[in-house]
């Protein structure tokens, strides 16, 4: 065995946390050899308590001498003074020096070991009832059953994150649930794989196994269908056609009834909903229909505020912009829609200024679905802004929010930007926490792609006609001669001709024109743009012009293999220091979110982690978490939604034809601010813009308009 593989033991007292994420932490311990930095998996250490750690010592080139932790246990002392001191500690209220000495005299140096194994043995010592209860309760709490349960789950195919989620839901009855119906791990726990639970269930015996499997299988099929289609329900007819393809359920009606009885499904008029999706839709409609605010302004104060800002900033607002501002202050809920360059952010800044002037003792926040959108609003409008997940304090372990119906957010006014990206569940979570909010403004782009997850909230709210809507039509970038905006306008009219665009838009025929993508990007960089300002977008991951292949080509061109740079192979990519990387999942505890782009600064093979810099926010990833990131030289149009770049390359070919539609093309090209390069085929583009996405099946519009 090599030296670096030897398992060593460290005993020490925990003092404080240096850094902690969901799965990785850096902490400090006081030992006989002095204070040492400990790295490893996240753990809830108690300050001042002693622990025994296993792992290995490492000499980090940047951070110095450290201990890389593998396992942790509470320290069990055999010394008289330490045992007596421990028994007199906060874990055992009511135990004084005399009682502690009495316990030690009875059990000797094995006191802690004996009582850890069997706390009831304290009955032999001759203490009073209060002291006995204190000792028993303290040691029982120390013998945390979570350790045994987690070991059971991990040894049966679940990773640490999955095991933590399952234990968080079922707590002390986790083992009993596994023995009764392991499929509840899938049915009731967010983010657990159906296939993983199915494999686990096949290794144990439990009553009524076939029907319990069919319940989970049905939920799995409906969940997959709703996610892929964006619909909030599936019709009975559509479900049976899917089952004809994947395999029929002979007792389908019985299984549906079982799922209804357990609040897994809700059925209404041949529509089959996942129960929580229906509840969310119902809550949104009730909230909107019953919302009452109290922060409206009189018209003369609104006009005065607009005039003062126009004079101060030496600008003149378009009439539609003024209408949007009036609607915000005259109505409890309002909606503003418009494409890029129509002045939405300028309006937000104005609304914020007028609000602060007229409501100095009230507070306003801007929320957005992406970190980049929230940061942009914060920088331009000088207003508090957060992602929706951060505002509500999302717990990804159990998919819940700290702020909810019982614990509402303490803001008086709420502006929600980039609303086309907000799905049914996220908006329901937001309004559930908004019982104290008195004014809401929704801002979005009607023509962009809808949310990735199910729902059609922006369209449903607009089409209900119960909320005042301002559509911004005048485009400031267009007035400045920006031809990207001209193209966006023509796409919405379904009428394009590349003869009209010669300045900001360049088109290369993927079959006939001679070009080199890498050379084109290098020329952009020679003109002063850096790689972070240039983004390649594509509809699909697979194929010669797919995202995966493009990432490999661009990584090789702009961050080639170098012996001075560490690498880590993970899945389809080899990550390399200095790579441009993309966050794929929300990670609110680290303040990074789906779609955020950062630079991979360090790969540490000894610590088995890497560090990414997201514009000054440093995030550590354990090797087992690398599925949370991807290379970001090229990315999907969906992932780019909510962000803008100085230069965008939009690349597609015939293999992408089924993905091309007006909404996707419009979203892709409108990410570009200064320059747009389209690499594809004009006939495919024309076919794409001739197709609009089908309207998603939701019930929200009917609920809002009382139509059935």
XYZ file of C-alpha atoms in Angstrom:
708
model
C 0.000 0.000 0.000
C 1.331 3.436 -0.963
C 1.821 6.023 1.787
C -0.872 8.342 0.464
C -3.433 5.519 0.721
C -2.829 4.885 4.454
C -5.820 5.636 6.685
C -4.813 7.872 9.590
C -6.720 8.950 12.715
C -7.145 12.493 13.964
C -8.627 13.347 17.371
C -9.655 16.940 17.921
C -12.161 19.494 19.128
C -14.290 21.201 16.487
C -13.932 25.008 16.618
C -15.550 26.568 13.537
C -16.552 26.256 9.858
C -14.423 27.911 7.183
C -16.638 26.928 4.228
C -19.667 24.660 3.852
C -21.858 23.599 0.903
C -24.479 20.869 0.621
C -21.856 18.149 0.353
C -18.429 19.617 1.099
C -16.956 21.559 3.990
C -13.735 23.044 5.298
C -13.477 23.326 9.088
C -10.965 23.868 11.869
C -10.096 21.467 14.720
C -7.983 21.961 17.832
C -5.667 18.983 18.386
C -2.678 18.144 20.578
C -0.468 19.036 17.607
C -2.153 22.444 17.200
C -5.052 23.735 15.086
C -5.519 21.955 11.752
C -7.787 22.457 8.735
C -10.094 19.523 7.973
C -11.765 19.003 4.592
C -14.336 16.466 3.489
C -18.067 15.702 3.326
C -20.479 18.092 5.059
C -21.273 17.139 8.655
C -23.153 18.884 11.472
C -20.356 19.213 14.022
C -21.147 20.680 17.436
C -18.882 23.483 18.553
C -16.599 22.497 21.422
C -17.233 18.742 21.000
C -14.417 16.258 20.386
C -14.429 13.904 17.396
C -12.382 11.045 15.976
C -11.766 11.461 12.252
C -10.293 8.978 9.806
C -8.613 10.026 6.567
C -5.201 11.222 5.471
C -2.922 14.226 5.833
C -2.267 16.199 2.646
C 0.018 19.100 1.840
C -2.104 21.309 -0.426
C 0.012 23.489 -2.768
C -2.196 26.525 -2.163
C -3.824 25.998 1.246
C -1.065 24.187 3.089
C -1.199 21.264 5.549
C -4.705 19.744 5.853
C -6.507 16.590 6.954
C -8.797 15.011 4.341
C -11.642 13.372 6.288
C -13.320 10.113 5.256
C -15.366 9.200 8.360
C -16.296 10.847 11.656
C -17.338 9.588 15.096
C -17.844 11.284 18.417
C -14.789 10.977 20.635
C -15.192 8.469 23.506
C -12.712 9.236 26.264
C -11.356 6.757 28.845
C -9.729 9.424 31.038
C -11.393 10.208 34.370
C -11.185 14.008 34.121
C -12.527 14.048 30.545
C -15.380 11.640 31.345
C -16.473 13.685 34.370
C -16.209 16.911 32.380
C -18.255 15.373 29.539
C -21.021 14.119 31.863
C -21.290 17.610 33.382
C -21.701 19.177 29.929
C -24.765 20.597 28.178
C -25.749 17.192 26.783
C -26.769 16.063 30.306
C -28.642 18.882 32.110
C -28.889 18.393 35.872
C -25.737 16.277 36.193
C -23.300 17.950 38.570
C -19.787 17.039 39.662
C -20.886 14.605 42.419
C -23.275 12.678 40.129
C -20.655 12.525 37.356
C -18.013 11.191 39.805
C -20.500 8.625 41.116
C -21.143 7.339 37.574
C -17.402 7.149 36.877
C -16.689 5.290 40.142
C -19.266 2.675 39.158
C -18.223 2.053 35.508
C -14.601 3.231 35.504
C -12.696 4.098 32.337
C -15.294 2.314 30.162
C -18.119 4.613 31.377
C -18.847 6.272 28.043
C -18.498 3.094 26.010
C -20.911 1.205 28.307
C -23.544 3.957 28.373
C -23.292 4.541 24.623
C -24.084 0.863 24.047
C -26.854 0.662 26.676
C -28.018 3.909 28.348
C -30.387 1.940 30.624
C -27.378 0.656 32.607
C -27.350 4.015 34.415
C -30.212 2.580 36.516
C -27.592 0.490 38.332
C -25.734 3.526 39.680
C -28.311 4.808 42.176
C -29.167 8.295 40.871
C -32.433 10.186 41.279
C -35.120 10.024 38.578
C -34.198 13.379 37.007
C -30.543 12.428 36.713
C -31.383 9.005 35.259
C -33.667 10.604 32.638
C -30.981 13.159 31.735
C -28.292 10.483 31.218
C -30.591 8.194 29.237
C -31.941 10.986 27.013
C -28.467 12.365 26.348
C -26.949 9.062 25.282
C -30.006 8.065 23.231
C -29.725 11.353 21.336
C -26.041 10.655 20.715
C -26.872 7.227 19.306
C -28.386 8.849 16.218
C -30.429 6.263 14.271
C -29.767 8.257 11.110
C -26.304 6.693 10.867
C -27.693 3.162 10.754
C -30.421 4.146 8.294
C -28.047 6.002 6.011
C -25.667 3.029 5.983
C -28.586 0.731 5.062
C -29.679 2.962 2.162
C -26.172 3.560 0.811
C -25.375 -0.151 0.931
C -28.536 -0.758 -1.131
C -27.648 1.449 -4.095
C -28.615 4.974 -3.001
C -25.930 7.649 -2.931
C -25.436 9.891 0.096
C -27.600 12.686 -1.323
C -30.485 10.312 -2.078
C -30.176 8.679 1.335
C -30.276 12.084 3.000
C -33.436 13.046 1.096
C -35.155 9.789 2.001
C -34.251 10.089 5.684
C -35.331 13.736 5.691
C -38.817 12.642 4.536
C -39.381 9.526 6.635
C -37.042 10.081 9.596
C -37.109 7.240 12.158
C -39.614 5.109 10.227
C -37.480 4.905 7.064
C -36.685 1.217 7.594
C -40.348 0.414 8.256
C -41.373 2.242 5.069
C -38.809 0.237 3.095
C -40.225 -3.011 4.434
C -43.854 -1.986 3.771
C -43.619 -0.147 0.423
C -40.192 0.896 -0.878
C -41.869 2.624 -3.838
C -42.862 5.403 -1.450
C -39.223 6.508 -1.752
C -40.067 7.447 -5.355
C -43.698 8.493 -4.892
C -43.071 10.873 -1.999
C -39.435 12.013 -2.163
C -38.311 14.713 -4.586
C -35.555 13.798 -7.031
C -35.260 10.042 -6.367
C -34.832 7.888 -9.490
C -37.657 5.481 -10.302
C -35.199 2.954 -11.732
C -33.070 3.095 -8.587
C -36.068 2.429 -6.333
C -37.303 -0.313 -8.648
C -33.923 -2.049 -8.433
C -33.917 -1.734 -4.630
C -37.491 -3.048 -4.374
C -36.549 -6.128 -6.396
C -34.137 -7.203 -3.628
C -36.726 -7.337 -0.825
C -40.116 -8.904 -0.187
C -43.185 -6.885 0.819
C -46.959 -7.307 0.690
C -48.970 -6.407 -2.427
C -45.725 -5.716 -4.281
C -47.178 -5.819 -7.817
C -49.861 -3.189 -7.203
C -47.457 -0.945 -5.289
C -45.066 -1.184 -8.216
C -47.845 -0.303 -10.676
C -48.756 2.793 -8.633
C -45.182 4.063 -8.873
C -44.912 3.039 -12.533
C -48.062 5.013 -13.379
C -46.804 8.094 -11.517
C -43.464 7.711 -13.311
C -45.124 7.627 -16.759
C -47.339 10.636 -16.020
C -44.411 12.621 -14.562
C -42.262 11.918 -17.616
C -45.090 12.833 -19.986
C -45.830 16.129 -18.206
C -42.159 17.076 -18.055
C -41.514 16.359 -21.739
C -44.727 17.996 -22.976
C -45.008 20.852 -20.486
C -48.635 19.851 -19.867
C -50.028 19.862 -16.356
C -52.266 16.883 -16.941
C -52.672 13.893 -19.220
C -56.004 12.793 -20.612
C -57.219 9.278 -19.954
C -57.155 8.631 -23.722
C -53.535 9.784 -24.049
C -52.496 7.697 -21.039
C -53.967 4.519 -22.487
C -52.212 5.154 -25.814
C -48.873 5.523 -23.970
C -49.546 2.318 -22.053
C -50.339 0.545 -25.329
C -46.769 1.379 -26.357
C -44.937 0.715 -23.069
C -47.075 -2.118 -21.739
C -50.671 -2.148 -20.582
C -51.856 -2.139 -16.974
C -54.764 -4.589 -16.867
C -56.246 -3.080 -13.703
C -55.570 0.549 -14.724
C -58.741 2.009 -13.201
C -58.029 0.281 -9.895
C -54.431 1.600 -9.834
C -55.635 5.120 -10.626
C -58.131 4.907 -7.731
C -55.396 3.703 -5.382
C -53.240 6.679 -6.396
C -56.162 9.066 -5.874
C -56.802 7.637 -2.394
C -53.151 8.267 -1.470
C -53.133 11.830 -2.907
C -50.659 10.906 -5.603
C -53.085 11.763 -8.437
C -56.131 13.971 -8.926
C -58.696 13.273 -11.653
C -61.182 15.775 -13.051
C -63.175 15.487 -16.286
C -60.944 12.810 -17.826
C -57.883 14.874 -16.910
C -55.325 13.097 -14.754
C -53.074 15.433 -12.737
C -50.216 14.735 -10.401
C -51.890 15.769 -7.135
C -49.400 18.515 -6.252
C -49.618 20.068 -9.735
C -53.394 20.376 -9.422
C -53.093 21.863 -5.947
C -50.569 24.412 -7.241
C -52.825 25.454 -10.106
C -55.785 25.835 -7.757
C -53.743 27.895 -5.315
C -52.497 30.253 -8.056
C -56.021 30.927 -9.319
C -57.400 31.523 -5.804
C -54.529 33.883 -5.010
C -54.928 35.927 -8.213
C -58.721 36.148 -7.965
C -58.682 37.208 -4.317
C -55.561 39.398 -4.261
C -56.106 42.778 -2.596
C -53.373 45.383 -2.380
C -53.053 48.787 -0.728
C -50.109 50.607 -2.330
C -51.765 52.407 -5.227
C -50.791 55.958 -6.198
C -52.950 58.824 -7.375
C -52.484 59.696 -11.035
C -51.021 63.165 -10.400
C -48.257 61.665 -8.230
C -47.480 59.097 -10.931
C -47.230 61.787 -13.620
C -45.112 63.941 -11.330
C -42.727 61.043 -10.698
C -42.397 60.260 -14.422
C -41.771 63.920 -15.278
C -39.127 64.325 -12.570
C -37.194 61.285 -13.776
C -37.443 62.369 -17.421
C -35.985 65.764 -16.486
C -33.284 64.289 -14.277
C -32.187 61.593 -16.742
C -32.806 63.775 -19.827
C -34.951 61.114 -21.471
C -38.458 60.939 -22.892
C -40.519 57.855 -22.184
C -42.576 56.285 -24.928
C -46.320 56.379 -24.257
C -46.424 52.594 -23.769
C -43.695 52.839 -21.135
C -45.730 55.456 -19.288
C -48.774 53.197 -19.522
C -46.797 50.336 -17.939
C -45.685 52.580 -15.066
C -49.255 53.816 -14.520
C -50.614 50.269 -14.519
C -48.079 49.261 -11.886
C -49.114 52.040 -9.498
C -52.850 52.014 -10.242
C -53.428 48.247 -9.983
C -52.699 45.588 -7.393
C -51.365 43.222 -10.085
C -50.063 44.239 -13.515
C -48.189 42.621 -16.411
C -45.574 44.099 -18.753
C -44.542 42.176 -21.875
C -42.058 43.016 -24.596
C -39.030 41.733 -26.441
C -35.376 42.644 -25.879
C -34.621 46.321 -26.372
C -38.152 47.533 -25.591
C -37.100 49.191 -22.348
C -38.384 46.738 -19.719
C -35.372 47.244 -17.443
C -35.617 51.041 -17.799
C -39.237 50.845 -16.661
C -38.267 48.744 -13.624
C -35.716 51.369 -12.612
C -38.350 54.109 -12.916
C -40.978 52.150 -10.980
C -38.456 51.500 -8.225
C -37.514 55.195 -7.993
C -41.129 56.383 -7.837
C -41.999 53.654 -5.330
C -39.145 54.641 -2.995
C -40.128 58.299 -3.222
C -43.805 57.748 -2.412
C -43.586 54.750 -0.079
C -40.435 55.394 1.984
C -41.520 53.011 4.760
C -42.395 50.127 2.431
C -39.979 47.727 0.776
C -39.803 46.314 -2.746
C -37.858 43.408 -4.220
C -37.266 42.154 -7.741
C -37.209 38.366 -8.164
C -36.067 36.422 -11.235
C -35.765 32.735 -12.111
C -32.034 32.954 -12.939
C -29.011 34.312 -11.117
C -27.824 36.327 -14.115
C -31.185 38.064 -14.524
C -31.277 38.936 -10.811
C -27.723 40.332 -10.902
C -28.458 42.402 -14.008
C -31.491 44.018 -12.358
C -29.483 44.695 -9.204
C -26.683 46.409 -11.123
C -28.888 48.535 -13.391
C -31.756 49.420 -11.056
C -29.977 49.640 -7.686
C -32.724 47.608 -6.039
C -32.671 44.458 -3.950
C -32.976 41.503 -6.295
C -32.747 37.759 -5.816
C -33.528 34.552 -7.598
C -36.927 33.194 -6.641
C -35.273 30.153 -5.071
C -32.980 32.356 -3.002
C -35.825 34.669 -1.972
C -37.883 31.737 -0.713
C -34.810 29.868 0.657
C -35.144 26.575 -1.188
C -34.106 23.337 0.502
C -33.096 21.019 -2.324
C -32.997 18.011 -0.002
C -36.796 17.885 0.228
C -37.818 20.444 -2.428
C -39.422 22.772 0.121
C -39.032 26.455 0.876
C -38.388 28.148 4.221
C -40.824 30.900 3.227
C -44.311 29.563 2.584
C -47.936 29.948 3.731
C -46.962 29.726 7.395
C -43.870 31.915 7.020
C -44.465 34.617 4.359
C -41.828 36.911 2.876
C -41.768 40.375 4.448
C -41.954 42.546 1.334
C -44.651 45.030 0.366
C -44.100 45.021 -3.395
C -42.852 42.269 -5.691
C -41.632 42.581 -9.290
C -41.011 39.266 -11.078
C -38.713 39.515 -14.111
C -38.173 36.959 -16.930
C -41.564 35.486 -16.086
C -41.845 33.349 -19.221
C -39.368 30.988 -17.511
C -41.487 30.606 -14.351
C -43.323 27.286 -14.162
C -46.538 26.365 -12.393
C -44.913 24.928 -9.269
C -42.430 27.777 -8.807
C -45.094 30.468 -9.161
C -47.360 28.610 -6.738
C -44.494 28.468 -4.232
C -43.921 32.204 -4.653
C -47.549 33.255 -4.182
C -47.922 30.903 -1.213
C -45.266 32.991 0.513
C -46.766 36.333 -0.615
C -49.732 36.799 1.719
C -48.222 40.078 3.014
C -47.331 41.426 -0.433
C -49.500 44.380 -1.480
C -48.427 44.934 -5.095
C -47.168 42.591 -7.831
C -45.783 43.295 -11.302
C -45.029 40.477 -13.741
C -42.541 41.159 -16.562
C -41.828 38.818 -19.445
C -41.550 38.163 -23.155
C -44.656 36.523 -24.607
C -42.745 35.141 -27.614
C -39.943 33.358 -25.754
C -39.837 29.673 -24.945
C -42.112 28.658 -22.079
C -40.776 27.277 -18.806
C -38.798 24.041 -18.888
C -41.023 22.480 -16.246
C -44.799 22.087 -16.763
C -47.107 25.073 -16.957
C -48.061 27.974 -19.183
C -48.446 30.605 -16.496
C -47.569 33.824 -18.359
C -49.862 33.012 -21.292
C -52.688 31.850 -19.019
C -52.536 35.032 -16.919
C -52.507 37.269 -20.009
C -55.248 35.356 -21.810
C -57.518 35.487 -18.750
C -57.849 39.271 -19.315
C -58.361 39.874 -15.605
C -54.958 41.590 -15.160
C -53.981 44.845 -16.913
C -51.323 44.094 -19.554
C -48.975 46.580 -21.222
C -47.268 45.375 -24.376
C -44.137 47.383 -25.182
C -43.832 47.773 -28.932
C -41.309 50.561 -29.480
C -37.829 49.060 -29.656
C -34.894 51.281 -28.700
C -32.278 48.969 -30.158
C -34.214 48.878 -33.409
C -34.309 52.675 -33.488
C -30.529 52.623 -33.105
C -30.282 50.455 -36.216
C -29.742 47.102 -34.452
C -30.644 44.502 -37.089
C -30.872 41.674 -34.539
C -34.093 43.308 -33.353
C -35.285 43.599 -36.961
C -34.745 39.862 -37.352
C -36.595 39.100 -34.093
C -39.523 41.205 -35.313
C -39.521 39.429 -38.685
C -39.433 36.007 -37.001
C -42.573 36.853 -35.058
C -44.182 37.935 -38.356
C -42.910 34.670 -39.884
C -41.246 36.630 -42.678
C -37.454 36.582 -42.978
C -34.995 37.328 -45.747
C -31.280 37.538 -45.043
C -30.895 40.166 -47.761
C -32.286 42.660 -45.226
C -29.572 42.105 -42.617
C -25.992 43.040 -43.405
C -24.583 44.769 -40.317
C -25.285 42.899 -37.058
C -26.493 39.556 -38.463
C -24.348 37.137 -40.472
C -25.616 33.910 -42.005
C -23.467 30.933 -43.055
C -24.983 28.050 -45.004
C -23.841 24.955 -43.123
C -23.563 22.914 -46.352
C -22.228 25.346 -48.948
C -20.339 28.193 -47.278
C -16.679 27.860 -46.348
C -16.037 28.882 -42.751
C -14.193 27.756 -39.640
C -16.097 28.253 -36.384
C -12.936 28.509 -34.289
C -11.440 31.113 -36.641
C -14.633 33.169 -36.516
C -14.563 33.208 -32.711
C -10.854 34.076 -32.671
C -11.570 37.077 -34.902
C -14.238 38.235 -32.421
C -11.700 37.953 -29.622
C -9.157 39.934 -31.642
C -11.767 42.700 -31.836
C -11.802 42.906 -28.031
C -14.488 40.438 -26.953
C -13.590 37.779 -24.398
C -14.895 34.228 -24.347
C -17.434 35.040 -21.632
C -19.106 37.560 -23.966
C -19.403 35.028 -26.817
C -21.915 32.200 -26.549
C -22.609 29.308 -28.919
C -26.208 28.038 -28.825
C -27.649 24.898 -30.395
C -30.985 23.071 -30.148
C -29.652 19.557 -29.428
C -26.839 17.788 -27.587
C -26.158 14.960 -30.026
C -24.717 14.986 -33.545
C -21.831 16.654 -35.399
C -23.200 20.125 -34.712
C -24.675 19.226 -31.335
C -23.745 20.838 -28.016
C -21.582 17.922 -26.827
C -19.398 17.854 -29.950
C -19.156 21.653 -30.134
C -17.972 21.781 -26.524
C -15.187 19.329 -27.245
C -14.047 21.255 -30.341
C -14.103 24.603 -28.562
C -12.423 23.273 -25.421
C -9.592 21.914 -27.550
C -9.269 25.262 -29.329
C -9.485 27.633 -26.368
C -8.344 25.527 -23.401
C -6.210 22.689 -24.822
C -4.569 19.950 -22.810
C -1.629 21.332 -20.855
C 0.572 19.514 -18.345
C 0.325 22.542 -16.044
C -3.466 22.114 -15.811
C -5.161 19.377 -13.801
C -7.940 17.366 -15.432
C -10.841 15.194 -14.289
C -12.821 12.856 -16.563
C -16.517 12.816 -15.659
C -19.127 11.340 -17.971
C -18.910 12.696 -21.510
C -16.422 15.471 -20.669
C -12.906 15.827 -19.330
C -12.952 18.943 -17.172
C -9.775 21.004 -17.243
C -8.614 23.940 -15.139
C -9.575 27.245 -16.858
C -12.589 25.653 -18.563
C -15.781 27.645 -19.050
C -18.442 25.635 -17.178
C -22.217 25.722 -16.791
C -24.248 25.067 -13.639
C -27.083 22.643 -14.452
C -29.071 22.666 -11.192
C -30.132 25.252 -8.659
C -27.724 25.321 -5.706
C -29.078 28.119 -3.504
C -26.860 27.407 -0.501
C -23.905 28.351 -2.725
C -25.799 31.173 -4.487
C -25.455 29.610 -7.941
C -28.327 28.598 -10.172
C -29.273 26.646 -13.267
C -27.740 28.484 -16.247
C -24.968 30.326 -14.367
C -21.561 30.266 -16.103
C -18.223 30.194 -14.279
C -14.539 29.393 -14.692
C -13.093 26.143 -13.339
C -10.140 27.402 -11.306
C -8.854 24.315 -9.509
C -9.058 20.514 -9.640
C -7.768 18.820 -6.481
C -7.326 15.077 -6.965
C -6.314 14.469 -3.345
C -9.428 16.187 -2.002
C -11.467 14.717 -4.874
C -13.118 18.039 -5.594
C -12.934 20.987 -7.945
C -13.583 24.694 -7.475
C -15.503 26.975 -9.857
C -15.510 30.774 -9.767
C -18.915 32.244 -10.614
C -18.068 35.967 -10.853
C -16.557 36.019 -7.369
C -18.704 33.252 -5.849
C -16.516 30.176 -5.306
C -18.234 26.795 -5.302
C -16.681 23.415 -4.461
C -17.886 20.203 -6.132
C -17.102 16.725 -4.894
C -16.293 14.347 -7.736
C -19.639 12.608 -7.181
C -21.383 15.931 -7.894
C -19.840 16.609 -11.299
C -23.119 15.742 -13.024
C -24.250 19.162 -11.722
C -21.972 20.968 -14.201
C -21.122 20.846 -17.897
C -18.769 22.577 -20.287
C -20.263 25.921 -21.337
C -18.522 26.850 -24.584
C -21.761 25.702 -26.231
C -25.129 25.364 -24.506
C -28.811 24.816 -25.210
C -31.194 27.663 -26.011
C -33.231 26.762 -22.914
C -30.182 27.141 -20.659
C -29.391 30.558 -22.181
C -32.892 31.891 -21.566
C -32.783 34.817 -19.155
C -29.244 35.770 -20.200
C -27.850 38.058 -22.887
C -24.442 37.972 -24.582
C -22.574 40.474 -26.735
C -22.178 37.861 -29.489
C -24.280 34.752 -30.119
C -23.621 31.921 -32.577
C -26.820 29.966 -33.278
C -26.009 26.641 -34.957
C -28.389 24.013 -36.348
C -28.715 21.455 -39.147
C -31.323 19.081 -40.572
C -31.038 16.728 -37.595
C -32.426 19.572 -35.465
C -35.470 20.219 -37.657
C -37.952 18.623 -35.264
C -36.634 20.914 -32.505
C -36.867 24.129 -34.522
C -39.912 26.305 -33.911
C -40.640 30.024 -33.829
C -40.295 30.309 -30.045
C -36.930 28.541 -29.888
C -35.468 30.488 -32.835
C -36.736 33.803 -31.448
C -35.325 33.017 -27.999
C -31.945 32.027 -29.451
C -31.389 35.081 -31.643
C -32.711 37.519 -29.021
C -29.915 36.484 -26.626
C -27.509 38.525 -28.814
C -26.950 42.209 -28.053
C -24.279 43.338 -30.542
C -23.707 40.586 -33.076
C -25.529 37.463 -34.231
C -24.026 34.681 -36.341
C -26.419 32.034 -37.668
C -24.903 28.832 -39.002
C -27.497 26.585 -40.610
C -29.796 26.476 -43.609
C -32.248 29.168 -44.606
C -34.910 26.676 -45.698
C -34.731 24.942 -42.300
C -35.000 28.290 -40.549
C -38.086 29.163 -42.604
C -39.652 25.799 -41.780
C -38.862 26.363 -38.114
C -40.430 29.811 -37.835
C -43.560 28.532 -39.601
C -44.195 26.291 -36.582
C -45.322 27.612 -33.216
C -45.295 25.477 -30.099
C -48.605 23.843 -29.328
C -50.448 25.389 -26.425
C -49.750 23.441 -23.278
C -52.611 21.651 -21.565
C -53.283 23.460 -18.305
C -56.373 24.279 -16.289
C -55.301 27.684 -14.953
C -57.032 29.774 -17.633
C -60.316 27.985 -16.969
C -59.955 28.465 -13.229
C -59.248 32.182 -13.661
C -62.222 32.737 -15.986
C -64.575 30.209 -14.357
C -64.926 28.389 -17.683
C -65.271 24.631 -17.778
